[in-house]
Short mmCIF file of C-alpha atoms and ligand atoms in Angstrom, two decimals:
data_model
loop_
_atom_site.label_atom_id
_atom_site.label_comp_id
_atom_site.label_asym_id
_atom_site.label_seq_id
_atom_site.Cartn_x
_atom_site.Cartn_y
_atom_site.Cartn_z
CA UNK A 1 -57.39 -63.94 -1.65
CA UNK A 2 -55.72 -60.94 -0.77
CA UNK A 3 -56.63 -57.98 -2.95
CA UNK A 4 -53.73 -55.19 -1.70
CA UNK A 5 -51.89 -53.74 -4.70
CA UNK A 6 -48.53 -54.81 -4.91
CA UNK A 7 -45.89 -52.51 -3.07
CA UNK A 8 -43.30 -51.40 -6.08
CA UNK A 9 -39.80 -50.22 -4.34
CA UNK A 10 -38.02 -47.65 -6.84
CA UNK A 11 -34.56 -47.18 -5.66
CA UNK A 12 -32.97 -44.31 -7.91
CA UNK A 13 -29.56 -43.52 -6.96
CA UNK A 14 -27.01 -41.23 -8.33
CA UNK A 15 -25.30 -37.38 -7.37
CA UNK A 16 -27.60 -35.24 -5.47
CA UNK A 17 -27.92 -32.80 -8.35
CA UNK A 18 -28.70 -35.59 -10.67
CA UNK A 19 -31.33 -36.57 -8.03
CA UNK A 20 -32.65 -33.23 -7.78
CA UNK A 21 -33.05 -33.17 -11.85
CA UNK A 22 -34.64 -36.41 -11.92
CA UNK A 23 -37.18 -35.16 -9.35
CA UNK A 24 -38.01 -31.65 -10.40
CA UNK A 25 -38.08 -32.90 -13.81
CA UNK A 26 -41.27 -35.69 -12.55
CA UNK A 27 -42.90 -32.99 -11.02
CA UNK A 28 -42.84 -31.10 -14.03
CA UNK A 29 -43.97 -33.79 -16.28
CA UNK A 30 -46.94 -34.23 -13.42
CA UNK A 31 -47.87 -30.57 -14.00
CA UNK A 32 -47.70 -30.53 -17.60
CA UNK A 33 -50.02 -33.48 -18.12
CA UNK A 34 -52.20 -32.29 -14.78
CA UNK A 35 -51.98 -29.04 -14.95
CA UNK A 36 -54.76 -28.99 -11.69
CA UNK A 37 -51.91 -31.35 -9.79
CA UNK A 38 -52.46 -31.00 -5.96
CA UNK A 39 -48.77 -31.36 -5.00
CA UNK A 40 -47.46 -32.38 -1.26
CA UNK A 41 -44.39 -30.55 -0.27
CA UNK A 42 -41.74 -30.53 2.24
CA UNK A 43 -39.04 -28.13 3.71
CA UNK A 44 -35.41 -28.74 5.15
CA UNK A 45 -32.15 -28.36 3.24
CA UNK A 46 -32.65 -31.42 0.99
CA UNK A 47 -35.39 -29.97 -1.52
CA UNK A 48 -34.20 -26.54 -1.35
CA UNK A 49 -32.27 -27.34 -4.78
CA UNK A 50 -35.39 -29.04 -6.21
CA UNK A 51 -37.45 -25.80 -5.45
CA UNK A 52 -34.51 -24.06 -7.62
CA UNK A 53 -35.10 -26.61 -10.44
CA UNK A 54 -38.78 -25.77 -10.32
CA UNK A 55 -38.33 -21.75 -10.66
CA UNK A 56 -36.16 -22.34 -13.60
CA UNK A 57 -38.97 -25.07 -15.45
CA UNK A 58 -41.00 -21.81 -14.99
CA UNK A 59 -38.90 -19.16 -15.90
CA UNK A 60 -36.98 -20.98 -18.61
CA UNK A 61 -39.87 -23.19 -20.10
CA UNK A 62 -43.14 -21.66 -19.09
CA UNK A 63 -44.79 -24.42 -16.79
CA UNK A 64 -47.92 -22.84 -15.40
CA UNK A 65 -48.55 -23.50 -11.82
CA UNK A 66 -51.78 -21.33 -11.68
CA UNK A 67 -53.73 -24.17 -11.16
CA UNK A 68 -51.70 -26.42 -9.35
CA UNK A 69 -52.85 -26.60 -5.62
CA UNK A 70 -50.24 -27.36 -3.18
CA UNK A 71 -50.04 -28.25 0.89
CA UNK A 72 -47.09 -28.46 3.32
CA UNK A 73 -46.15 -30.87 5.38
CA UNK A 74 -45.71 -28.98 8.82
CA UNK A 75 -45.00 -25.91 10.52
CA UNK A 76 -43.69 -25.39 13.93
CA UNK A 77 -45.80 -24.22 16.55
CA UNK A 78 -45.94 -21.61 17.94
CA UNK A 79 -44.38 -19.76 15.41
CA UNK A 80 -45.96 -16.76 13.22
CA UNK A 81 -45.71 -17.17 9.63
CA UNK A 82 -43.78 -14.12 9.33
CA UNK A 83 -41.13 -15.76 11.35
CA UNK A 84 -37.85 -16.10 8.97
CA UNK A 85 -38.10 -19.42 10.77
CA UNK A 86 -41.21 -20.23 10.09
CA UNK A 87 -42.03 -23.12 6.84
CA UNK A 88 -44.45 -20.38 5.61
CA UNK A 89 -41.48 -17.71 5.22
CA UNK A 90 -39.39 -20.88 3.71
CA UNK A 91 -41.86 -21.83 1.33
CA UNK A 92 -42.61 -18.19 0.09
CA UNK A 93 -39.38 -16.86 0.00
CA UNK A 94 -38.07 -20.41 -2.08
CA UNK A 95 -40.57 -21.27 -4.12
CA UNK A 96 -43.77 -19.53 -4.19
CA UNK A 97 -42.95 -15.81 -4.33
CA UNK A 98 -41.05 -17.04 -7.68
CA UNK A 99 -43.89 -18.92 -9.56
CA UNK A 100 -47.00 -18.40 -10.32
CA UNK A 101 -48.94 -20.74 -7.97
CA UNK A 102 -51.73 -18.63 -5.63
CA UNK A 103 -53.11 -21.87 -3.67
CA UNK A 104 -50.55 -23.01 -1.51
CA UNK A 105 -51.16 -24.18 2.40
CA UNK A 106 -48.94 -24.43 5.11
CA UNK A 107 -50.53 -25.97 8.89
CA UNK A 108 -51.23 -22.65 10.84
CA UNK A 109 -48.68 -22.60 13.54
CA UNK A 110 -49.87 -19.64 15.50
CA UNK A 111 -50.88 -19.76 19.12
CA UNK A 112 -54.06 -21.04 19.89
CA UNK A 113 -56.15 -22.87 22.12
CA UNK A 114 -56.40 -26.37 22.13
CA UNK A 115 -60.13 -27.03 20.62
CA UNK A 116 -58.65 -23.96 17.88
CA UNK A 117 -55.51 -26.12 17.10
CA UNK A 118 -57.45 -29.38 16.77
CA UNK A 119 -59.79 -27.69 14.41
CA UNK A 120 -57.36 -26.40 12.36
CA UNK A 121 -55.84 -29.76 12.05
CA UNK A 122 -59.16 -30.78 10.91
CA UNK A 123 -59.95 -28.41 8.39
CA UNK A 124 -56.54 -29.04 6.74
CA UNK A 125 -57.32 -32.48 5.84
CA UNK A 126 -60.42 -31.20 4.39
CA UNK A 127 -59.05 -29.24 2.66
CA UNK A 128 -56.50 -32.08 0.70
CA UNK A 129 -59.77 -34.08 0.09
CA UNK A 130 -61.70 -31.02 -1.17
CA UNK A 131 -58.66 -30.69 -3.53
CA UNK A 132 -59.03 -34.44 -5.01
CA UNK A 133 -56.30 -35.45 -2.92
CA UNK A 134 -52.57 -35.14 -3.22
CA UNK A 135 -50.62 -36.35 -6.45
CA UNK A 136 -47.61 -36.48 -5.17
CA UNK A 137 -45.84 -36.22 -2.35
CA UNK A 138 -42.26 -35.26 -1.77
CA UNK A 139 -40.57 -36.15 1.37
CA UNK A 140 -37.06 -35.95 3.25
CA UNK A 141 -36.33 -37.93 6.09
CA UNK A 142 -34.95 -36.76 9.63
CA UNK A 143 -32.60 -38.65 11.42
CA UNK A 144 -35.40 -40.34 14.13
CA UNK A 145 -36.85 -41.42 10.81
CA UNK A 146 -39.49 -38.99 10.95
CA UNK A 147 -41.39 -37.74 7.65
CA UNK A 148 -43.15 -34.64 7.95
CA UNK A 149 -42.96 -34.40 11.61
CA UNK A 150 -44.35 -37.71 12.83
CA UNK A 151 -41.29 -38.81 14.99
CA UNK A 152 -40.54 -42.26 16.23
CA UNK A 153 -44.28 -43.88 17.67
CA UNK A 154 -46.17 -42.09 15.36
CA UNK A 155 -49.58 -44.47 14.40
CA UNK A 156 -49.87 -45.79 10.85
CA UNK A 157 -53.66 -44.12 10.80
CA UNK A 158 -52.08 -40.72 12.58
CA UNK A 159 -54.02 -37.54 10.68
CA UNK A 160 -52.85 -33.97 10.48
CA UNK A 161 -52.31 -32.54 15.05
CA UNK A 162 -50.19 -31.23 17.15
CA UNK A 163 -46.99 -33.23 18.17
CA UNK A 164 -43.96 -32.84 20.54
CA UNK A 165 -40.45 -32.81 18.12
CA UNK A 166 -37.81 -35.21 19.62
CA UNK A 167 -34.65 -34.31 20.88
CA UNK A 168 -32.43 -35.23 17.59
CA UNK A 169 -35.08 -32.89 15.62
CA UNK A 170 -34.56 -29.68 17.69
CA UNK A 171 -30.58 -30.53 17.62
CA UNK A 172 -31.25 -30.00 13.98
CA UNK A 173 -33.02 -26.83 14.15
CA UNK A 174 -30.83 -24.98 16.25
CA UNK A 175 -28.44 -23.83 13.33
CA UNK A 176 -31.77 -22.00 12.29
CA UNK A 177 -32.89 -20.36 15.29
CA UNK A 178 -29.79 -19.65 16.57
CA UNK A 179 -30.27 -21.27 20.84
CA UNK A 180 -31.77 -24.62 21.70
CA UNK A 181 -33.88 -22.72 23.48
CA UNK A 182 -35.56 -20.84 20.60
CA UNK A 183 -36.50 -24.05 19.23
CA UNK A 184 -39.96 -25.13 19.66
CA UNK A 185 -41.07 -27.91 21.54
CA UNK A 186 -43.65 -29.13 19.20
CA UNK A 187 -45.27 -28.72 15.71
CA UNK A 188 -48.39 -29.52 13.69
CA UNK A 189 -47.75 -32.15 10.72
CA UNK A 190 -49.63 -34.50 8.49
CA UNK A 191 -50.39 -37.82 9.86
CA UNK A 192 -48.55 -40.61 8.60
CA UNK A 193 -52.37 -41.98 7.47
CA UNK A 194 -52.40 -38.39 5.43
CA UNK A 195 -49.35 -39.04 3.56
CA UNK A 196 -50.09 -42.38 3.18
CA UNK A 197 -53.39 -41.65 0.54
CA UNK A 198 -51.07 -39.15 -1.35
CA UNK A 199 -51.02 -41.41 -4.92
CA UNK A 200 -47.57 -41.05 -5.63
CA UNK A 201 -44.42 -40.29 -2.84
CA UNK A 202 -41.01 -39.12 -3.56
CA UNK A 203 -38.56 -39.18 -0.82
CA UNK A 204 -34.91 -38.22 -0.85
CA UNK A 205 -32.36 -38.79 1.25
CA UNK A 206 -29.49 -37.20 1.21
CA UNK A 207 -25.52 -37.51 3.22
CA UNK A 208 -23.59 -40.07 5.19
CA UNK A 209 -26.00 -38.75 8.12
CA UNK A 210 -28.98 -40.61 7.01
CA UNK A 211 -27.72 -43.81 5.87
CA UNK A 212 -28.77 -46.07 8.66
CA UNK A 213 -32.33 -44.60 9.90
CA UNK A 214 -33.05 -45.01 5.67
CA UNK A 215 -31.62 -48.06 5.50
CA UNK A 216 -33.59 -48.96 8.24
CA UNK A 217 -36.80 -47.20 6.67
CA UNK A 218 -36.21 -49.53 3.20
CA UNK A 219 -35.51 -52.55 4.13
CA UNK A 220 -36.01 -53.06 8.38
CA UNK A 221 -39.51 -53.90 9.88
CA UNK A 222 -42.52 -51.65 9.36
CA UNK A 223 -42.77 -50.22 12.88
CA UNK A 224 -43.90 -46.84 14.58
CA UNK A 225 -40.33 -46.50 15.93
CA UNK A 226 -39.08 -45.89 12.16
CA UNK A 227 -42.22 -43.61 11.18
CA UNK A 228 -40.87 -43.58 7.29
CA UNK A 229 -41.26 -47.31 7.33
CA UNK A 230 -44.80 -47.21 6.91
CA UNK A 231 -43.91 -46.12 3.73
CA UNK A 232 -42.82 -49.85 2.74
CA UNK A 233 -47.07 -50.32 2.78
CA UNK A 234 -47.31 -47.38 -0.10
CA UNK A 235 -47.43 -49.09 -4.03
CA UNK A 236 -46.24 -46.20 -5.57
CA UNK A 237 -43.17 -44.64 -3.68
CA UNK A 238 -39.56 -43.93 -4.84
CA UNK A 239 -36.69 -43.59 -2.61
CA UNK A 240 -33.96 -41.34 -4.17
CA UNK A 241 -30.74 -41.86 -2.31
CA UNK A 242 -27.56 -39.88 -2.90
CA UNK A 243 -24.17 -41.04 -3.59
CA UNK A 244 -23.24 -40.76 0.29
CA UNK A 245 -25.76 -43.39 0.72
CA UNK A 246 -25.66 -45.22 -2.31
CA UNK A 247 -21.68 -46.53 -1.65
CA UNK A 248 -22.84 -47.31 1.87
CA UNK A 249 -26.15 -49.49 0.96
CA UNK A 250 -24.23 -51.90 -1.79
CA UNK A 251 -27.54 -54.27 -0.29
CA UNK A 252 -30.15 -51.69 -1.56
CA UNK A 253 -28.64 -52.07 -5.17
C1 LIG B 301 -39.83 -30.83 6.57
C2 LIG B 301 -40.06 -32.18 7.01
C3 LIG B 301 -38.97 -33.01 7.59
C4 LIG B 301 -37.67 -32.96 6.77
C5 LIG B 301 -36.59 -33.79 7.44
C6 LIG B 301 -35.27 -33.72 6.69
O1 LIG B 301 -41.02 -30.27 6.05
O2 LIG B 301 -41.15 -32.60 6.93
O3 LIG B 301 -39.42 -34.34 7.68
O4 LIG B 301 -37.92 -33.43 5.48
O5 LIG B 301 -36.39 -33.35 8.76
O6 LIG B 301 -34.78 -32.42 6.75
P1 LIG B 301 -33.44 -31.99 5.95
O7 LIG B 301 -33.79 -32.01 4.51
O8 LIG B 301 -33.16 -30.60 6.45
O9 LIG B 301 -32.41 -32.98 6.32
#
C-alpha cells in the first residue's frame, strides 16, 4: 500500500497583475494567521510586482512582518552584497528596506574558499530547519527550467552549494550587469531536496518565453533535465501562469 500523499496540481491562470494579487494576497493571509511564517523567496523580474503588493498590505493595512522569518533562494557568487547586482541589494532595496521584517537571509556570495563555501551552504539549511521550516515557497522559473538556480541535471535530493549557471541563464543576466563577461560563472542556491520540504510552493510563470520549458515542467516527465519538474512530486504546489501562457497551453486548462 503506498502511503505518499496525493500530488494536488493548482493551475491558476489569468493577467499577470491579477496573478500577482492572487499571490501577494495568499501570502498575506499566511502572515496574518502565522504571523511567525518562515517565507521562501525568489528574485528576477517576475515577483518584483508581488514584492510591490506586499509593501502596500503593509503600508495600507498594517500586516506585521516582525516576526516573519524569511530565506532566499540564491545569490551569485562571487558577488558582494553591496553589489547593485547582487540578490541581497535586490531584496533590500524591493522589499525589505520597506517593511518591517529584521530576519531575512540571502546565501553569502562572497569569495571564499572552498571548505568556507561548503560550510556556509551548510549552515543555511540549518538555519531553515532551526526556523521550523519554510511555509511557503515562491518560485519563478528560468528558461533551462531551473528554480532557484538548480539548472538542467540538478539531483532530486540536491541541498543548498555552489553550482555553475548555464549558458541561457547568464544570457539572461547580461541586461543586468551590463557584458557577458561581468556575469558570473556560478552561484550558490537551494537544492531542489530544500525546496522540496518547503510545505506549500507558489510558482509563476510569466510571457510567451516560458511556455514550453513550463509546459514541459507541468505536464512532461519528472527528470533532472527539467529541474522544476520535480515539483510534479510536491502535494501542495500551485502553478500560476499568465495570459501569454495560458492561450498557448489550451491542454493545461
Ligand atoms: C531567482 C531565481 C530564478 C528565477 C528565474 C526566473 O531567485 O531563483 O530561478 O526565478 O530565473 O527569473 P525571471 O523572473 O527574471 O524570469
Amino acid at each position: 500500500m503506498s502511503t505518499q500523499s496525493p500530488c494536488l496540481k493548482t493551475v491558476i491562470t489569468g493577467e499577470y497583475p491579477v496573478l500577482v494579487r492572487r499571490i501577494a494576497a495568499r501570502i498575506a493571509e499566511l502572515v496574518r494567521f502565522k504571523p511567525n511564517a518562515v517565507l521562501g523567496l525568489a528574485t528576477g523580474a517576475t515577483p518584483i510586482p508581488i514584492y510591490e503588493a506586499l509593501v502596500r498590505y503593509h503600508r495600507q493595512e498594517g500586516i506585521d512582518f516582525s516576526r516573519v522569518v524569511c530565506f532566499n533562494l540564491d545569490e551569485y557568487y562571487p558577488i558582494l552584497p553591496a553589489s547593485p547586482q547582487s540578490y541581497h541589494h535586490y531584496m533590500q532595496n524591493n522589499l525589505f528596506r520597506k517593511i518591517n521584517c529584521p530576519t531575512w537571509h540571502v546565501p553569502s556570495g562572497e569569495a571564499a574558499s572552498q571548505d568556507m563555501i561548503e560550510e556556509a551552504c551548510h549552515q543555511y539549511e540549518m538555519q531553515i530547519q532551526n526556523a521550523g521550516g519554510i511555509d511557503l515557497q515562491l518560485l519563478g522559473i528560468g528558461r533551462t527550467g531551473h528554480i532557484g538556480f538548480n539548472e538542467p541535471g540538478s539531483q532530486r535530493h540536491s541541498r543548498t552549494r555552489l553550482v555553475n549557471l548555464d549558458r541561457e541563464t547568464r544570457e539572461d543576466a547580461v541586461a543586468d550587469f551590463g557584458s557577458d563577461k561581468d556575469v558570473p560563472r556560478q552561484a550558490i542556491t537551494m537544492g531542489i531536496g530544500t525546496i522540496l520540504e518547503a510545505r506549500e510552493i507558489i510558482l509563476i510563470a510569466r510571457g510567451e518565453k516560458k511556455r514550453t520549458i513550463t509546459q514541459l515542467a507541468m505536464d512532461g516527465p519528472v527528470v533532472a533535465e527539467v529541474p522544476a519538474s520535480y515539483l510534479q512530486e510536491h502535494p501542495r504546489v500551485s502553478w500560476y501562469l499568465d495570459g501569454a501562457l495560458e492561450n498557448n497551453l489550451p491542454q493545461l486548462l
